[in-house]
Amino acid sequence: MALLEVTDLHVGYGKVDALHGATLQVDAGQIATVIGPNGAGKSTLLNALAGALPGNGHQRGAVRFMDQDLHKVAIEARVARGVSLVPEKRELFASMSVEDNLLLGSYRRYQARERNHADQLPVVFALFPRLHERRRQQAGTLSGGERQMLALGRALMGKPQLLMLDEPSLGLAPLIVKEIFQIIVQLKQTGVAILLVEQNARAALQVADHAYVLETGEIVMQGPAAQLAQDPRVVETYLGLARTQR
Ligand code: ATP
């Protein structure tokens, strides 16, 4: 079943076109990935889906989530419906503790007077024992990998149905990348659907169910992730020997 359906999405910034008619879908409980090089439009896609385009951004095309049109739905209202973005810049509150950053992730639920608004805290701590150990530490003093975990954990506090991850492996050492991808698989097992945008095609194709290749604003290939991982053009362009260390 399609949770998110994007049809012929065009996005531009002023007169510059960044996305030329992207069509894709994310099924309930599945991981879809969008791989592609720098500047292909991956962040643009996620920001448009989150309702978070900058002031000069504009879009047309259809975006439906759980069979409802997201057009003109503001960013906060999208989060309330279950669409959550973990942006590339992890945007944490550096001087606040790990735990307080996590609790901010449930602030919307608190405002909505949900009685158990912080009920995901033990779930997040179980997924990320390292955040539990460091719950009193200032977020600004965390390592890069721990910050990514905190950004993921904070999004999970809102109990999303669809988690959109913008390059979660960016700037992280290989071992930590491995750990983050293991966590992404665990997240899927909790039932949340994931739209994962990555330059690390090898790792993304390993965890995803379905994959799209985005190049200069266009989806040029798509298919089951395992199938794309065998495709000669994908192998040559994105999985070549030089990339095995990523
Ligand atoms: P990366 O992996 O480097 O983050 P990306 O695939 O996420 O790349 P985008 O950040 O979506 O690519 O950028 C797509 C295109 O849109 C690029 O040409 C970029 O320069 C342009 N662009 C992005 N944001 C803006 C903006 N606010 N104003 C004008 N152009 C922008």
Tab-separated table of C-alpha atoms and ligand atoms in Angstrom:
chain	number	residue	atom	x	y	z
A	1	MET	CA	0.000	0.000	0.000
A	2	ALA	CA	1.335	3.442	-0.941
A	3	LEU	CA	1.813	5.680	2.082
A	4	LEU	CA	3.339	8.530	0.079
A	5	GLU	CA	2.645	9.133	-3.590
A	6	VAL	CA	4.501	11.831	-5.469
A	7	THR	CA	3.428	12.506	-9.040
A	8	ASP	CA	5.221	14.728	-11.528
A	9	LEU	CA	6.775	16.971	-8.893
A	10	HIS	CA	8.597	20.014	-10.223
A	11	VAL	CA	10.567	22.241	-7.880
A	12	GLY	CA	12.461	25.411	-8.686
A	13	TYR	CA	14.293	28.184	-6.889
A	14	GLY	CA	13.500	31.487	-8.547
A	15	LYS	CA	14.205	30.785	-12.213
A	16	VAL	CA	16.381	27.746	-11.564
A	17	ASP	CA	14.745	24.326	-11.956
A	18	ALA	CA	16.004	21.743	-9.473
A	19	LEU	CA	13.513	18.900	-9.925
A	20	HIS	CA	11.850	18.133	-13.265
A	21	GLY	CA	8.809	15.949	-12.758
A	22	ALA	CA	9.709	13.358	-10.138
A	23	THR	CA	7.272	10.487	-9.644
A	24	LEU	CA	7.846	8.078	-6.785
A	25	GLN	CA	6.154	6.287	-3.957
A	26	VAL	CA	6.922	4.940	-0.509
A	27	ASP	CA	4.932	1.932	0.667
A	28	ALA	CA	3.847	1.411	4.263
A	29	GLY	CA	6.534	-0.259	6.355
A	30	GLN	CA	9.123	-0.114	3.573
A	31	ILE	CA	12.367	1.697	2.881
A	32	ALA	CA	12.601	3.610	-0.386
A	33	THR	CA	15.879	5.235	-1.281
A	34	VAL	CA	16.807	8.015	-3.675
A	35	ILE	CA	20.451	7.857	-4.686
A	36	GLY	CA	22.300	10.308	-6.862
A	37	PRO	CA	25.300	12.614	-7.059
A	38	ASN	CA	25.849	16.043	-5.484
A	39	GLY	CA	23.379	18.630	-6.664
A	40	ALA	CA	20.970	16.101	-8.229
A	41	GLY	CA	18.056	17.526	-6.259
A	42	LYS	CA	17.832	15.027	-3.406
A	43	SER	CA	17.567	17.572	-0.575
A	44	THR	CA	15.201	19.617	-2.722
A	45	LEU	CA	12.897	16.612	-3.007
A	46	LEU	CA	12.833	15.967	0.739
A	47	ASN	CA	12.412	19.633	1.621
A	48	ALA	CA	9.495	19.935	-0.795
A	49	LEU	CA	7.862	16.832	0.716
A	50	ALA	CA	8.362	18.200	4.234
A	51	GLY	CA	6.894	21.574	3.250
A	52	ALA	CA	10.230	23.161	4.060
A	53	LEU	CA	11.345	24.832	0.817
A	54	PRO	CA	13.114	28.169	1.297
A	55	GLY	CA	11.411	31.460	0.396
A	56	ASN	CA	12.505	31.442	-3.249
A	57	GLY	CA	11.348	27.825	-3.706
A	58	HIS	CA	8.215	26.892	-5.658
A	59	GLN	CA	6.683	23.607	-6.700
A	60	ARG	CA	3.949	21.961	-8.720
A	61	GLY	CA	2.749	18.391	-8.992
A	62	ALA	CA	0.847	16.113	-6.637
A	63	VAL	CA	1.963	14.935	-3.196
A	64	ARG	CA	-0.395	12.601	-1.389
A	65	PHE	CA	0.194	11.105	2.048
A	66	MET	CA	-2.203	8.453	3.373
A	67	ASP	CA	-4.449	9.379	0.471
A	68	GLN	CA	-4.636	13.040	1.438
A	69	ASP	CA	-3.317	15.949	-0.565
A	70	LEU	CA	-0.388	17.661	1.166
A	71	HIS	CA	-0.527	20.696	-1.093
A	72	LYS	CA	-0.726	23.844	1.051
A	73	VAL	CA	-0.345	21.843	4.271
A	74	ALA	CA	2.180	23.694	6.464
A	75	ILE	CA	5.303	22.034	7.799
A	76	GLU	CA	3.967	21.630	11.371
A	77	ALA	CA	0.717	20.153	10.099
A	78	ARG	CA	2.684	17.659	7.999
A	79	VAL	CA	4.604	16.609	11.102
A	80	ALA	CA	1.291	16.231	12.936
A	81	ARG	CA	0.099	13.926	10.139
A	82	GLY	CA	3.201	11.799	10.584
A	83	VAL	CA	5.697	13.117	8.020
A	84	SER	CA	9.029	13.872	9.641
A	85	LEU	CA	12.304	15.064	8.096
A	86	VAL	CA	15.751	14.621	9.571
A	87	PRO	CA	17.648	17.289	7.637
A	88	GLU	CA	21.223	16.997	6.459
A	89	LYS	CA	22.286	19.677	8.928
A	90	ARG	CA	21.265	17.966	12.099
A	91	GLU	CA	20.018	21.150	13.741
A	92	LEU	CA	20.366	20.258	17.377
A	93	PHE	CA	20.314	22.613	20.331
A	94	ALA	CA	23.998	22.522	21.220
A	95	SER	CA	23.777	23.907	24.744
A	96	MET	CA	20.882	21.675	25.762
A	97	SER	CA	21.248	18.143	27.054
A	98	VAL	CA	20.688	15.066	24.917
A	99	GLU	CA	17.519	14.278	26.840
A	100	ASP	CA	16.101	17.801	26.476
A	101	ASN	CA	16.795	17.721	22.735
A	102	LEU	CA	14.846	14.471	22.580
A	103	LEU	CA	11.982	15.906	24.613
A	104	LEU	CA	11.774	18.825	22.182
A	105	GLY	CA	10.986	16.193	19.573
A	106	SER	CA	7.772	15.454	21.437
A	107	TYR	CA	6.833	19.116	21.942
A	108	ARG	CA	4.186	19.040	19.232
A	109	ARG	CA	2.543	16.067	20.912
A	110	TYR	CA	2.744	17.919	24.236
A	111	GLN	CA	1.052	20.950	22.675
A	112	ALA	CA	-1.619	18.695	21.229
A	113	ARG	CA	-2.199	17.575	24.839
A	114	GLU	CA	-1.335	13.987	24.094
A	115	ARG	CA	-1.242	12.397	27.501
A	116	ASN	CA	1.689	10.136	26.698
A	117	HIS	CA	3.580	12.651	24.614
A	118	ALA	CA	7.009	11.447	25.824
A	119	ASP	CA	6.224	7.736	25.557
A	120	GLN	CA	8.870	7.185	22.872
A	121	LEU	CA	11.752	8.181	25.159
A	122	PRO	CA	12.401	4.631	26.430
A	123	VAL	CA	11.992	3.334	22.877
A	124	VAL	CA	14.608	5.799	21.615
A	125	PHE	CA	16.960	4.966	24.481
A	126	ALA	CA	16.557	1.258	23.725
A	127	LEU	CA	17.434	1.875	20.065
A	128	PHE	CA	20.359	4.141	20.963
A	129	PRO	CA	21.949	2.980	24.224
A	130	ARG	CA	24.683	5.548	23.605
A	131	LEU	CA	22.169	8.386	23.870
A	132	HIS	CA	20.949	6.926	27.140
A	133	GLU	CA	24.492	6.861	28.539
A	134	ARG	CA	24.964	10.461	27.459
A	135	ARG	CA	21.498	11.756	28.231
A	136	ARG	CA	22.800	14.502	30.523
A	137	GLN	CA	25.615	15.554	28.191
A	138	GLN	CA	25.337	18.766	26.154
A	139	ALA	CA	24.354	17.963	22.572
A	140	GLY	CA	27.137	20.232	21.272
A	141	THR	CA	29.768	17.940	22.761
A	142	LEU	CA	28.584	14.777	20.977
A	143	SER	CA	30.554	13.097	18.196
A	144	GLY	CA	29.240	13.298	14.622
A	145	GLY	CA	27.712	9.823	14.798
A	146	GLU	CA	26.060	10.522	18.135
A	147	ARG	CA	24.613	13.744	16.744
A	148	GLN	CA	23.083	11.825	13.865
A	149	MET	CA	21.635	9.353	16.365
A	150	LEU	CA	20.216	12.248	18.373
A	151	ALA	CA	18.675	13.814	15.264
A	152	LEU	CA	17.071	10.456	14.411
A	153	GLY	CA	15.939	9.935	17.990
A	154	ARG	CA	14.411	13.371	18.160
A	155	ALA	CA	12.369	12.711	15.022
A	156	LEU	CA	11.191	9.399	16.467
A	157	MET	CA	9.871	11.158	19.584
A	158	GLY	CA	7.109	12.562	17.350
A	159	LYS	CA	6.001	8.993	16.412
A	160	PRO	CA	6.190	9.545	12.645
A	161	GLN	CA	4.618	7.256	10.049
A	162	LEU	CA	7.136	8.344	7.445
A	163	LEU	CA	10.673	9.274	8.318
A	164	MET	CA	12.626	11.129	5.658
A	165	LEU	CA	16.380	10.977	6.126
A	166	ASP	CA	18.665	13.373	4.265
A	167	GLU	CA	22.112	11.776	3.931
A	168	PRO	CA	22.347	10.268	7.402
A	169	SER	CA	25.846	8.971	6.624
A	170	LEU	CA	27.263	12.349	5.623
A	171	GLY	CA	30.605	13.115	7.233
A	172	LEU	CA	30.684	9.959	9.347
A	173	ALA	CA	33.487	7.412	9.640
A	174	PRO	CA	32.832	4.025	7.944
A	175	LEU	CA	32.217	2.115	11.183
A	176	ILE	CA	29.671	4.673	12.350
A	177	VAL	CA	28.021	4.636	8.931
A	178	LYS	CA	27.587	0.896	9.337
A	179	GLU	CA	26.004	1.425	12.732
A	180	ILE	CA	23.616	4.103	11.426
A	181	PHE	CA	22.465	1.808	8.620
A	182	GLN	CA	21.907	-1.036	11.074
A	183	ILE	CA	19.718	1.336	13.056
A	184	ILE	CA	17.786	2.254	9.910
A	185	VAL	CA	16.977	-1.449	9.436
A	186	GLN	CA	15.869	-1.673	13.081
A	187	LEU	CA	13.674	1.387	12.562
A	188	LYS	CA	11.952	-0.320	9.658
A	189	GLN	CA	11.239	-3.253	11.935
A	190	THR	CA	9.305	-0.922	14.238
A	191	GLY	CA	6.901	-0.287	11.341
A	192	VAL	CA	7.905	3.221	10.291
A	193	ALA	CA	8.276	3.795	6.551
A	194	ILE	CA	11.510	5.468	5.466
A	195	LEU	CA	12.480	7.643	2.524
A	196	LEU	CA	16.247	7.651	2.524
A	197	VAL	CA	18.270	10.063	0.426
A	198	GLU	CA	21.924	9.076	0.094
A	199	GLN	CA	25.120	9.532	-1.842
A	200	ASN	CA	26.345	6.317	-0.245
A	201	ALA	CA	24.559	4.174	-2.820
A	202	ARG	CA	26.096	0.917	-1.706
A	203	ALA	CA	24.798	1.160	1.843
A	204	ALA	CA	21.448	2.618	0.785
A	205	LEU	CA	20.748	-0.152	-1.749
A	206	GLN	CA	21.578	-2.773	0.865
A	207	VAL	CA	18.886	-1.607	3.286
A	208	ALA	CA	16.198	-0.360	0.872
A	209	ASP	CA	13.267	-2.233	-0.644
A	210	HIS	CA	12.816	0.095	-3.594
A	211	ALA	CA	15.276	2.537	-5.147
A	212	TYR	CA	15.276	5.546	-7.422
A	213	VAL	CA	18.274	7.116	-9.151
A	214	LEU	CA	18.057	10.897	-9.352
A	215	GLU	CA	20.376	12.734	-11.746
A	216	THR	CA	20.177	16.458	-12.509
A	217	GLY	CA	16.617	16.739	-11.293
A	218	GLU	CA	15.251	13.660	-13.033
A	219	ILE	CA	14.538	10.127	-11.922
A	220	VAL	CA	16.454	8.168	-14.514
A	221	MET	CA	16.074	4.657	-13.104
A	222	GLN	CA	14.005	2.873	-10.513
A	223	GLY	CA	13.250	-0.645	-9.325
A	224	PRO	CA	13.609	-3.072	-6.452
A	225	ALA	CA	16.809	-2.085	-4.629
A	226	ALA	CA	18.358	-5.547	-5.008
A	227	GLN	CA	17.766	-5.381	-8.754
A	228	LEU	CA	19.242	-1.889	-9.152
A	229	ALA	CA	22.293	-2.985	-7.170
A	230	GLN	CA	22.983	-5.494	-10.002
A	231	ASP	CA	22.332	-3.076	-12.836
A	232	PRO	CA	25.537	-2.507	-14.849
A	233	ARG	CA	25.006	1.259	-15.092
A	234	VAL	CA	24.359	1.600	-11.371
A	235	VAL	CA	27.355	-0.606	-10.628
A	236	GLU	CA	29.578	1.443	-12.895
A	237	THR	CA	28.401	4.882	-11.800
A	238	TYR	CA	27.592	4.394	-8.135
A	239	LEU	CA	29.096	1.128	-6.912
A	240	GLY	CA	32.463	1.095	-8.695
A	241	LEU	CA	35.569	-0.249	-6.979
A	242	ALA	CA	36.687	3.215	-5.902
A	243	ARG	CA	33.557	3.458	-3.817
A	244	THR	CA	33.880	0.219	-1.903
A	245	GLN	CA	35.417	2.006	1.048
A	246	ARG	CA	32.424	4.304	1.525
B	1	ATP	P1	23.847	17.346	-2.196
B	1	ATP	O1	24.042	15.891	-2.151
B	1	ATP	O2	25.089	18.089	-2.622
B	1	ATP	O3	23.189	17.939	-0.978
B	1	ATP	P2	21.329	17.353	-3.579
B	1	ATP	O4	21.116	16.222	-4.523
B	1	ATP	O5	20.693	17.277	-2.265
B	1	ATP	O6	22.872	17.616	-3.436
B	1	ATP	P3	20.005	19.892	-3.835
B	1	ATP	O7	20.613	20.460	-2.593
B	1	ATP	O8	18.599	19.496	-3.805
B	1	ATP	O9	20.878	18.667	-4.355
B	1	ATP	O10	20.237	20.951	-5.010
B	1	ATP	C1	19.685	20.789	-6.326
B	1	ATP	C2	19.972	22.031	-7.142
B	1	ATP	O11	19.216	23.145	-6.630
B	1	ATP	C3	21.424	22.470	-7.097
B	1	ATP	O12	21.770	22.923	-8.376
B	1	ATP	C4	21.441	23.619	-6.095
B	1	ATP	O13	22.443	24.544	-6.390
B	1	ATP	C5	20.058	24.228	-6.290
B	1	ATP	N1	19.562	24.858	-5.052
B	1	ATP	C6	19.362	24.251	-3.858
B	1	ATP	N2	18.876	25.115	-2.940
B	1	ATP	C7	18.758	26.309	-3.577
B	1	ATP	C8	18.295	27.613	-3.189
B	1	ATP	N3	17.853	27.850	-1.949
B	1	ATP	N4	18.325	28.607	-4.135
B	1	ATP	C9	18.764	28.358	-5.387
B	1	ATP	N5	19.200	27.159	-5.812
B	1	ATP	C10	19.195	26.140	-4.930
